[in-house]
Short mmCIF file of C-alpha atoms and ligand atoms in Angstrom, two decimals:
data_model
loop_
_atom_site.label_atom_id
_atom_site.label_comp_id
_atom_site.label_asym_id
_atom_site.label_seq_id
_atom_site.Cartn_x
_atom_site.Cartn_y
_atom_site.Cartn_z
CA MET R 226 -22.56 12.79 -1.57
CA GLY R 227 -19.64 14.64 -3.08
CA HIS R 228 -19.45 16.95 -6.01
CA ILE R 229 -16.75 15.23 -8.00
CA ILE R 230 -17.94 14.25 -11.41
CA HIS R 231 -16.34 11.02 -12.51
CA ARG R 232 -15.09 11.83 -15.93
CA ILE R 233 -15.26 9.16 -18.54
CA ASP R 234 -12.84 9.63 -21.43
CA THR R 235 -13.76 9.08 -25.04
CA ALA R 236 -12.80 5.41 -25.02
CA GLY R 237 -15.32 4.81 -22.23
CA GLN R 238 -12.53 4.14 -19.76
CA PRO R 239 -12.86 5.71 -16.31
CA ALA R 240 -10.42 8.61 -15.81
CA TRP R 241 -8.60 6.74 -13.05
CA GLN R 242 -7.72 3.89 -15.40
CA LYS R 243 -6.28 6.31 -17.88
CA GLU R 244 -4.23 7.90 -15.16
CA LEU R 245 -3.03 4.49 -14.06
CA ALA R 246 -2.01 3.66 -17.62
CA ASP R 247 -0.34 7.05 -18.12
CA ALA R 248 1.78 6.93 -14.95
CA VAL R 249 5.28 8.40 -15.26
CA ARG R 250 7.79 5.62 -15.96
CA ASP R 251 10.72 7.57 -17.31
CA PRO R 252 13.08 9.01 -14.67
CA ALA R 253 14.02 11.84 -17.06
CA GLU R 254 10.38 12.85 -17.32
CA LEU R 255 9.93 12.90 -13.54
CA LEU R 256 13.06 15.01 -13.04
CA ARG R 257 11.92 17.39 -15.77
CA GLN R 258 8.45 17.84 -14.25
CA LEU R 259 9.97 18.59 -10.85
CA GLN R 260 12.72 20.81 -12.29
CA LEU R 261 15.46 18.69 -10.75
CA PRO R 262 19.04 18.49 -12.04
CA ASP R 263 19.98 16.04 -14.79
CA SER R 264 22.86 14.88 -12.60
CA LEU R 265 20.33 12.66 -10.77
CA LEU R 266 19.45 10.85 -13.97
CA PRO R 267 22.19 8.22 -14.55
CA GLN R 268 21.78 6.62 -11.13
CA ALA R 269 18.00 6.73 -11.37
CA GLN R 270 18.14 4.97 -14.71
CA ARG R 271 20.48 2.32 -13.38
CA ALA R 272 18.38 1.58 -10.29
CA ALA R 273 15.17 1.62 -12.32
CA LYS R 274 16.43 -1.40 -14.25
CA GLN R 275 15.97 -3.57 -11.15
CA PHE R 276 12.56 -2.22 -10.21
CA LEU R 277 10.86 0.17 -12.61
CA LEU R 278 9.91 3.70 -11.77
CA ARG R 279 6.17 4.16 -11.71
CA VAL R 280 4.24 7.12 -10.33
CA PRO R 281 0.92 8.60 -11.47
CA ASP R 282 0.43 12.30 -12.08
CA SER R 283 -1.86 12.95 -9.17
CA PHE R 284 0.89 11.80 -6.79
CA VAL R 285 3.58 13.80 -8.61
CA ARG R 286 1.44 16.91 -8.23
CA ARG R 287 1.73 16.61 -4.44
CA MET R 288 5.55 16.80 -4.62
CA ARG R 289 7.41 20.08 -4.18
CA ILE R 290 9.04 21.47 -7.29
CA GLY R 291 12.83 21.63 -7.13
CA ASP R 292 13.19 19.69 -3.86
CA GLU R 293 15.43 16.63 -4.07
CA ARG R 294 14.51 15.71 -0.50
CA ASP R 295 10.78 15.84 -1.03
CA PRO R 296 9.28 13.01 1.08
CA LEU R 297 6.99 11.83 -1.72
CA LEU R 298 9.73 11.91 -4.34
CA LEU R 299 12.09 9.88 -2.13
CA GLN R 300 9.53 7.08 -2.01
CA VAL R 301 9.53 6.64 -5.78
CA LEU R 302 12.75 7.95 -7.36
CA PRO R 303 15.23 5.10 -8.03
CA HIS R 304 18.51 5.67 -6.17
CA HIS R 305 21.98 4.20 -6.57
CA LEU R 306 22.00 3.04 -2.93
CA GLU R 307 19.45 0.41 -3.96
CA LEU R 308 22.21 -1.32 -5.89
CA THR R 309 24.50 -1.80 -2.87
CA GLU R 310 24.30 -5.21 -1.25
CA HIS R 311 23.82 -5.38 2.51
CA PRO R 312 24.14 -8.48 4.64
CA GLY R 313 20.71 -9.46 5.97
CA PHE R 314 18.81 -7.69 3.21
CA VAL R 315 17.36 -10.44 1.05
CA THR R 316 14.83 -11.01 -1.71
CA ASP R 317 12.16 -12.69 0.48
CA PRO R 318 12.53 -11.06 3.90
CA VAL R 319 9.20 -12.12 5.35
CA GLY R 320 9.08 -15.78 4.39
CA ASP R 321 6.36 -15.48 1.78
CA ALA R 322 7.65 -18.49 -0.15
CA HIS R 323 6.86 -20.74 2.83
CA ALA R 324 3.44 -19.24 3.42
CA ARG R 325 2.09 -19.97 -0.05
CA LYS R 326 -0.90 -22.28 0.20
CA THR R 327 -1.76 -22.15 -3.47
CA PRO R 328 -0.07 -19.92 -6.03
CA GLY R 329 -2.36 -17.00 -5.12
CA VAL R 330 -2.88 -17.38 -1.35
CA LEU R 331 -0.51 -16.68 1.53
CA GLN R 332 -1.49 -17.76 4.97
CA LYS R 333 0.65 -16.99 7.96
CA TYR R 334 -1.88 -16.17 10.65
CA GLN R 335 -4.84 -17.96 12.14
CA GLY R 336 -8.23 -17.17 10.66
CA ARG R 337 -7.08 -14.85 7.91
CA ALA R 338 -5.56 -15.39 4.52
CA LEU R 339 -4.01 -13.06 2.01
CA PHE R 340 -5.26 -13.27 -1.55
CA ILE R 341 -2.77 -12.09 -4.20
CA THR R 342 -5.18 -10.63 -6.73
CA THR R 343 -2.68 -9.01 -9.08
CA GLY R 344 0.99 -8.12 -9.30
CA ALA R 345 0.25 -4.61 -10.49
CA CYS R 346 0.53 -1.47 -8.37
CA ALA R 347 -0.35 2.11 -9.18
CA ILE R 348 2.97 3.26 -7.79
CA HIS R 349 6.31 1.59 -7.23
CA CYS R 350 7.56 2.26 -3.72
CA ARG R 351 11.30 1.82 -3.58
CA TYR R 352 11.22 0.20 -0.12
CA CYS R 353 8.58 -2.35 -1.11
CA PHE R 354 9.10 -5.76 0.45
CA ARG R 355 7.55 -7.35 -2.64
CA ARG R 356 9.97 -5.74 -5.08
CA HIS R 357 11.38 -9.19 -5.78
CA TYR R 358 8.19 -11.19 -5.36
CA PRO R 359 7.68 -13.75 -8.13
CA TYR R 360 4.29 -12.43 -9.20
CA GLN R 361 4.46 -14.19 -12.51
CA ASP R 362 4.13 -17.51 -10.60
CA SER R 363 1.23 -16.30 -8.48
CA GLN R 364 -0.40 -14.36 -11.22
CA ALA R 365 -3.80 -13.35 -11.19
CA GLY R 366 -5.39 -14.84 -14.25
CA ARG R 367 -8.91 -16.08 -13.78
CA ASP R 368 -7.66 -19.67 -13.43
CA GLN R 369 -5.40 -18.70 -10.59
CA TRP R 370 -8.22 -16.88 -8.87
CA GLN R 371 -10.26 -20.04 -9.14
CA SER R 372 -7.67 -22.12 -7.36
CA SER R 373 -7.38 -19.46 -4.64
CA ILE R 374 -11.15 -19.35 -4.20
CA ASN R 375 -11.28 -23.14 -4.04
CA PHE R 376 -8.65 -23.08 -1.33
CA LEU R 377 -10.56 -20.50 0.73
CA ARG R 378 -13.76 -22.48 0.31
CA SER R 379 -12.04 -25.61 1.63
CA GLN R 380 -10.76 -23.91 4.80
CA ASN R 381 -13.59 -23.57 7.30
CA ASP R 382 -11.47 -21.80 9.85
CA ILE R 383 -10.71 -18.81 7.61
CA SER R 384 -13.13 -15.98 8.41
CA GLU R 385 -11.25 -13.06 6.86
CA VAL R 386 -9.90 -12.77 3.36
CA ILE R 387 -7.41 -9.97 2.67
CA LEU R 388 -7.23 -8.75 -0.91
CA SER R 389 -3.64 -7.82 -1.56
CA GLY R 390 -1.14 -7.82 -4.38
CA GLY R 391 0.16 -5.70 -5.87
CA ASP R 392 -2.77 -3.44 -5.33
CA PRO R 393 -6.23 -5.01 -5.62
CA LEU R 394 -7.82 -1.67 -6.51
CA SER R 395 -5.72 -1.56 -9.68
CA LEU R 396 -8.22 -4.14 -10.96
CA SER R 397 -11.23 -2.83 -12.83
CA ASP R 398 -14.51 -2.56 -10.94
CA GLN R 399 -15.89 -5.33 -13.07
CA ARG R 400 -13.16 -7.78 -12.14
CA LEU R 401 -13.44 -6.82 -8.48
CA GLU R 402 -17.14 -7.41 -8.63
CA GLU R 403 -16.62 -10.89 -10.09
CA LEU R 404 -14.16 -11.69 -7.34
CA ILE R 405 -16.18 -10.28 -4.47
CA GLU R 406 -19.33 -12.11 -5.59
CA GLN R 407 -17.49 -15.39 -5.41
CA LEU R 408 -16.04 -14.59 -2.00
CA GLU R 409 -19.43 -13.58 -0.64
CA ALA R 410 -20.75 -16.99 -1.56
CA ILE R 411 -18.27 -18.69 0.77
CA GLN R 412 -20.33 -19.16 3.92
CA HIS R 413 -17.58 -19.16 6.54
CA LEU R 414 -16.10 -15.83 5.37
CA ARG R 415 -17.21 -12.86 7.50
CA TYR R 416 -14.69 -10.13 6.77
CA LEU R 417 -13.31 -8.72 3.57
CA ARG R 418 -10.19 -6.66 3.99
CA ILE R 419 -8.63 -4.64 1.17
CA HIS R 420 -5.00 -3.61 1.46
CA THR R 421 -4.56 -0.72 -0.96
CA ARG R 422 -2.56 2.41 -1.63
CA LEU R 423 -4.73 3.48 -4.56
CA PRO R 424 -7.14 5.88 -2.79
CA ILE R 425 -4.00 7.73 -1.66
CA VAL R 426 -2.18 7.60 -4.99
CA ILE R 427 -5.13 8.16 -7.38
CA PRO R 428 -8.02 9.34 -5.20
CA ASN R 429 -10.56 9.23 -7.99
CA ARG R 430 -10.11 5.44 -8.07
CA VAL R 431 -12.92 5.51 -5.51
CA SER R 432 -15.64 5.21 -8.14
CA GLU R 433 -19.39 5.06 -7.65
CA ARG R 434 -19.37 1.46 -8.74
CA LEU R 435 -16.72 0.54 -6.20
CA LEU R 436 -18.70 2.27 -3.47
CA SER R 437 -21.90 0.44 -4.29
CA LEU R 438 -19.98 -2.83 -4.53
CA LEU R 439 -18.70 -2.30 -1.01
CA SER R 440 -21.92 -1.06 0.51
CA GLU R 441 -23.92 -3.95 -0.93
CA CYS R 442 -21.45 -6.62 0.11
CA ARG R 443 -22.57 -9.15 2.74
CA LEU R 444 -19.08 -9.19 4.27
CA ASN R 445 -17.88 -6.73 6.88
CA ILE R 446 -15.46 -4.47 4.98
CA VAL R 447 -12.15 -3.14 6.23
CA VAL R 448 -9.97 -0.98 3.99
CA VAL R 449 -6.36 -0.70 5.10
CA LEU R 450 -4.74 2.22 3.33
CA HIS R 451 -1.03 2.88 3.01
CA SER R 452 0.15 6.43 3.50
CA ASN R 453 3.50 7.37 4.95
CA HIS R 454 3.55 11.13 5.04
CA PRO R 455 1.02 13.93 5.71
CA GLN R 456 1.93 15.62 2.44
CA GLU R 457 0.27 12.68 0.65
CA ILE R 458 -3.07 13.61 2.16
CA ASP R 459 -4.83 16.49 0.45
CA GLN R 460 -8.49 17.36 -0.10
CA THR R 461 -8.91 14.82 -2.88
CA VAL R 462 -7.65 12.02 -0.64
CA ARG R 463 -9.87 13.23 2.16
CA HIS R 464 -12.86 13.20 -0.09
CA ALA R 465 -12.07 9.66 -1.33
CA CYS R 466 -11.69 8.36 2.22
CA GLN R 467 -14.88 9.99 3.41
CA ARG R 468 -16.82 8.35 0.61
CA LEU R 469 -15.34 4.96 1.47
CA GLY R 470 -16.34 5.55 5.06
CA ARG R 471 -19.89 6.44 4.10
CA ALA R 472 -20.09 3.22 2.09
CA GLY R 473 -19.67 1.42 5.40
CA ALA R 474 -15.99 0.46 5.32
CA THR R 475 -13.85 0.62 8.44
CA LEU R 476 -10.76 2.62 7.46
CA LEU R 477 -7.28 1.99 8.81
CA ASN R 478 -3.81 2.99 7.70
CA GLN R 479 -0.48 1.27 7.71
CA ALA R 480 2.71 3.21 7.25
CA VAL R 481 6.32 2.15 6.94
CA LEU R 482 8.90 4.00 8.99
CA LEU R 483 11.39 5.37 6.45
CA ARG R 484 14.67 7.14 7.04
CA GLY R 485 14.71 10.67 5.68
CA ILE R 486 10.99 10.52 4.87
CA ASN R 487 8.88 10.20 8.00
CA ASP R 488 11.34 9.44 10.82
CA ASP R 489 10.59 12.65 12.68
CA ILE R 490 7.97 13.42 15.25
CA SER R 491 6.17 16.17 13.37
CA SER R 492 5.66 14.06 10.21
CA LEU R 493 4.31 11.13 12.21
CA ARG R 494 2.09 13.26 14.40
CA GLU R 495 0.67 15.15 11.46
CA LEU R 496 0.15 11.93 9.53
CA SER R 497 -2.03 10.56 12.33
CA GLU R 498 -3.97 13.83 12.58
CA ARG R 499 -4.61 14.14 8.86
CA LEU R 500 -5.64 10.52 8.61
CA PHE R 501 -8.13 11.08 11.39
CA ASP R 502 -9.52 14.11 9.53
CA CYS R 503 -10.22 11.65 6.70
CA GLY R 504 -11.97 9.19 9.02
CA VAL R 505 -8.97 6.84 9.04
CA LEU R 506 -7.31 5.43 12.15
CA PRO R 507 -3.60 4.60 12.24
CA TYR R 508 -3.13 0.84 12.52
CA TYR R 509 0.46 -0.28 12.06
CA LEU R 510 3.74 1.58 11.79
CA HIS R 511 6.02 -1.02 10.26
CA GLN R 512 9.69 -1.38 10.79
CA LEU R 513 11.02 -1.90 7.29
CA ASP R 514 11.14 -5.42 5.93
CA ARG R 515 14.77 -6.14 5.16
CA VAL R 516 14.42 -6.46 1.44
CA ALA R 517 17.47 -6.22 -0.79
CA GLY R 518 17.76 -2.66 -2.12
CA ALA R 519 16.04 -0.91 0.79
CA ALA R 520 18.76 -0.81 3.47
CA HIS R 521 19.18 2.96 3.17
CA PHE R 522 15.57 3.46 4.36
CA GLU R 523 16.01 1.55 7.62
CA VAL R 524 15.50 3.32 10.94
CA GLU R 525 17.11 1.87 14.08
CA ASP R 526 14.78 0.21 16.57
CA GLU R 527 15.88 2.55 19.33
CA THR R 528 14.97 5.59 17.24
CA ALA R 529 11.66 4.02 16.22
CA LEU R 530 10.71 3.30 19.83
CA ALA R 531 11.64 6.82 20.91
CA LEU R 532 9.46 8.30 18.17
CA VAL R 533 6.46 6.24 19.20
CA GLU R 534 7.04 7.18 22.82
CA LYS R 535 6.84 10.85 21.79
CA LEU R 536 3.70 10.18 19.79
CA ARG R 537 2.10 8.68 22.90
CA GLN R 538 2.88 11.87 24.79
CA GLN R 539 1.47 14.14 22.10
CA LEU R 540 -1.60 12.32 20.78
CA PRO R 541 -4.67 10.51 22.09
CA GLY R 542 -4.12 6.77 22.30
CA TYR R 543 -6.29 6.05 19.27
CA LEU R 544 -3.96 8.08 17.03
CA VAL R 545 -0.83 6.16 18.02
CA PRO R 546 -0.05 3.34 15.55
CA ARG R 547 1.34 0.00 16.74
CA LEU R 548 5.03 -0.25 15.97
CA VAL R 549 5.60 -3.73 14.57
CA ARG R 550 7.98 -5.83 12.59
CA GLU R 551 7.14 -8.84 10.51
CA ILE R 552 9.31 -11.76 11.49
CA ALA R 553 9.15 -14.82 9.25
CA GLY R 554 7.51 -17.73 11.07
CA GLU R 555 5.94 -15.66 13.89
CA PRO R 556 2.16 -16.03 14.40
CA TYR R 557 1.41 -12.30 14.19
CA LYS R 558 3.16 -9.00 13.42
CA THR R 559 5.56 -8.63 16.31
CA PRO R 560 5.39 -5.49 18.49
CA LEU R 561 8.77 -3.87 19.12
CA GLN R 562 9.94 -4.21 22.69
CA GLU R 563 11.72 -1.55 24.69
C1 LIG V 716 0.27 -8.80 7.55
C2 LIG V 716 -0.43 -10.02 7.12
C3 LIG V 716 -1.75 -10.26 7.53
C4 LIG V 716 -2.53 -9.29 8.36
O1 LIG V 716 -2.14 -9.26 9.68
P1 LIG V 716 -3.01 -8.44 10.72
O2 LIG V 716 -2.20 -8.40 11.94
O3 LIG V 716 -4.31 -9.17 10.87
O4 LIG V 716 -3.24 -7.08 10.13
C5 LIG V 716 -2.35 -11.44 7.14
N1 LIG V 716 -1.71 -12.35 6.39
C6 LIG V 716 -0.44 -12.15 5.97
C7 LIG V 716 0.22 -13.20 5.15
C8 LIG V 716 0.23 -10.97 6.32
O5 LIG V 716 1.48 -10.78 5.89
S1 LIG V 717 1.79 0.08 -3.25
FE1 LIG V 717 2.33 -1.42 -1.69
S2 LIG V 717 2.72 -3.35 -2.80
FE2 LIG V 717 2.75 -1.65 -4.31
S3 LIG V 717 4.92 -1.05 -4.48
FE3 LIG V 717 3.98 0.28 -2.92
S4 LIG V 717 4.38 -0.78 -0.98
FE4 LIG V 717 4.69 -2.27 -2.64
#
């Protein structure tokens, strides 16, 4: 096993929870830490009113000082272009409202259901398709969990439950344990999938207790990470992923294709390679969901297809992600066609 000692602070709270709580929320503070000009501040403050800035220290430390175009910074710094309206960019681009089975469960696809465990995320990604999601209605109090669990128990044809949010790993290990115990007791469930960005954002979230929870679970575990750029993946992330892998989880990654961030062949190629060094296989490369406020991140389909074509030429097949788009009402994530 690894050599990282999981520090516990004086209040008995794991270090990752403190880091989660202490995430940077003030645009002025972020600009100051990165030595960026104050001229960026007014627009950042305005755009942050719609969707708050939130980024933990460990992620900020992977950004380049003094670089306004840093690919990690661009994912989190509020920008005035978010405030421009664009036809076709809406608050619920993927039809979540129609897929709600109970307040905390979305089901769109056969055999698998998405469990909204919490509205909280460790990081606020500006392009997020859930930036307008009404989490307060699907909130994750224990009562809501109970109705979601009851729903899953009543549906014999669901074999996979996907913990989502928000970010399910922003929950404490104790709450996760309570949840997973109840899911394990549902006989027809076979797979437990966790959609999370936390091992990327705060790698020491991968605690001993989480690892034993996963390795002792009856269900077959799949962890789908979310990393968009190779610069996000350093030794600490690699270590976290390797430990998840050793606990028996299958590790996959989904990325979103983002203009000015990863829409170039070397970023995408290196992302696949670094993920593989962590024991993670690329799964999906998503065309952006057309959520209001994210139009400036969109990459044209033609460009996206050409990039994936180049990836196919340069990488083994298992390192080429599937380029997909989520279309409301379709029975699976739709592959892009040439
Ligand atoms: C994306 C998504 C899934 C997972 O789809 P896979 O193709 O199995 O990865 C499941 N349910 C919902 C509601 C989704 O949006
Ligand atoms: S971590 Fe995922 S759900 Fe949370 S803001 Fe980022 S993209 Fe959205």
